[in-house]
């Protein structure tokens, strides 16, 4: 499958590498087609990997991953071009962590809104599915790093897109437990897991942990 | 031990009943000493239970539980009287859920502050420990309702008060896993678990669930 990755950071690179290893054609997009990090990644990853602008990556992908920082996601997606998002499943992995006042970061959007909702409102024809934002990127593609039961959440308005993403999470990445939280407004809840996540990471001195919802 | 419960709702009643059953002398405080809910609770609970104003309950307790709604906690604690809080462990169970715009509620304080911090700032000589706010009240005093591993969080600036509260949680209420998150600012993280909590409750049609942090 052709997949577009928006963003060249650790999250985009880790997802892109895994997807290329699985045999998919992955184009990583950024502001400039000559982005050095993206080019280094593509060389290291091999023939399934290529680079381009945000628009190139979005045009290439049948499915798109938003791996840009939540504070710049709308801008990156505008650069990708609405026409290249329309009708596509857009997996939003972002968190709007604002470190401008140091640690702990605050969320630039929360409580009565979320980045997932902002993206869905800005691009109403894209099928936004919020997921993977509550775990470290190594864990995203290799959940067995953390033993035992633990959960991933999906939020989105389009049932078919959520089913498609759930299949990707389970069959491609190895997730066992995926909880369908409901429509895209439920992304408020999962994005607001980040404030405790960053504190737990400090406490454990490791990002290799995850939430499990234990039920009666 | 003499214990003061501030608030007459389900949370205050459930904690008060459990503490009275354990043999402690529990005074439930509210705006008025003649509060009907509190009086009905005390009659049903027996000789270890009594009622009074917020100030009566705070004066009575060697340890205090703030079981008022987070949006009115500061007001209730002011009515309790700073002199009745000074030097005491104040267990803050509250959440600032604002249902004024319907479901889902928003938090009236979050992101760069928390109710726990507001209380600690307003009453600097009280030893505020934030805990129990992330679980349903039945689960607070009977964690085995949910089988398997699941966790409770404590936040506070005073190490001795946190140790005392951890002993109460484990020895009196039966909690196995209590995670010391750090100082009172970490209450931001646990208070911000509520937005996903209310959505999970809707999804499961039950409040009998809890968070577990699975680690590598």
JSON list of C-alpha atoms in Angstrom, two decimals, chain A residues 152-155 162 178-183 186 213 215, chain B residues 103 196-207 209:
[
{"chain": "A", "resi": 152, "resn": "UNK", "atom": "CA", "xyz": [-4.59, 1.59, 22.74]},
{"chain": "A", "resi": 153, "resn": "UNK", "atom": "CA", "xyz": [-7.46, 3.98, 22.04]},
{"chain": "A", "resi": 154, "resn": "UNK", "atom": "CA", "xyz": [-9.06, 5.04, 18.74]},
{"chain": "A", "resi": 155, "resn": "UNK", "atom": "CA", "xyz": [-11.31, 8.07, 18.27]},
{"chain": "A", "resi": 162, "resn": "UNK", "atom": "CA", "xyz": [-11.64, 3.26, 12.54]},
{"chain": "A", "resi": 178, "resn": "UNK", "atom": "CA", "xyz": [-7.77, -1.49, 20.92]},
{"chain": "A", "resi": 179, "resn": "UNK", "atom": "CA", "xyz": [-10.59, 0.44, 22.58]},
{"chain": "A", "resi": 180, "resn": "UNK", "atom": "CA", "xyz": [-12.97, 2.34, 20.28]},
{"chain": "A", "resi": 181, "resn": "UNK", "atom": "CA", "xyz": [-13.66, 5.42, 22.41]},
{"chain": "A", "resi": 182, "resn": "UNK", "atom": "CA", "xyz": [-16.29, 6.89, 20.07]},
{"chain": "A", "resi": 183, "resn": "UNK", "atom": "CA", "xyz": [-16.32, 9.96, 17.86]},
{"chain": "A", "resi": 186, "resn": "UNK", "atom": "CA", "xyz": [-13.18, 11.56, 22.59]},
{"chain": "A", "resi": 213, "resn": "UNK", "atom": "CA", "xyz": [-8.03, -0.13, 31.70]},
{"chain": "A", "resi": 215, "resn": "UNK", "atom": "CA", "xyz": [-12.55, -3.67, 34.41]},
{"chain": "B", "resi": 103, "resn": "UNK", "atom": "CA", "xyz": [-22.01, 15.98, 28.73]},
{"chain": "B", "resi": 196, "resn": "UNK", "atom": "CA", "xyz": [-11.14, 9.92, 29.55]},
{"chain": "B", "resi": 197, "resn": "UNK", "atom": "CA", "xyz": [-12.69, 8.46, 32.73]},
{"chain": "B", "resi": 198, "resn": "UNK", "atom": "CA", "xyz": [-16.13, 9.95, 31.98]},
{"chain": "B", "resi": 199, "resn": "UNK", "atom": "CA", "xyz": [-15.95, 8.68, 28.39]},
{"chain": "B", "resi": 200, "resn": "UNK", "atom": "CA", "xyz": [-14.93, 5.20, 29.50]},
{"chain": "B", "resi": 201, "resn": "UNK", "atom": "CA", "xyz": [-17.81, 5.17, 31.97]},
{"chain": "B", "resi": 202, "resn": "UNK", "atom": "CA", "xyz": [-20.21, 5.98, 29.12]},
{"chain": "B", "resi": 203, "resn": "UNK", "atom": "CA", "xyz": [-18.63, 3.32, 26.93]},
{"chain": "B", "resi": 204, "resn": "UNK", "atom": "CA", "xyz": [-18.66, 0.57, 29.58]},
{"chain": "B", "resi": 205, "resn": "UNK", "atom": "CA", "xyz": [-21.99, 1.72, 31.08]},
{"chain": "B", "resi": 206, "resn": "UNK", "atom": "CA", "xyz": [-20.31, 1.18, 34.46]},
{"chain": "B", "resi": 207, "resn": "UNK", "atom": "CA", "xyz": [-17.98, 3.14, 36.74]},
{"chain": "B", "resi": 209, "resn": "UNK", "atom": "CA", "xyz": [-12.96, 0.21, 36.14]}
]
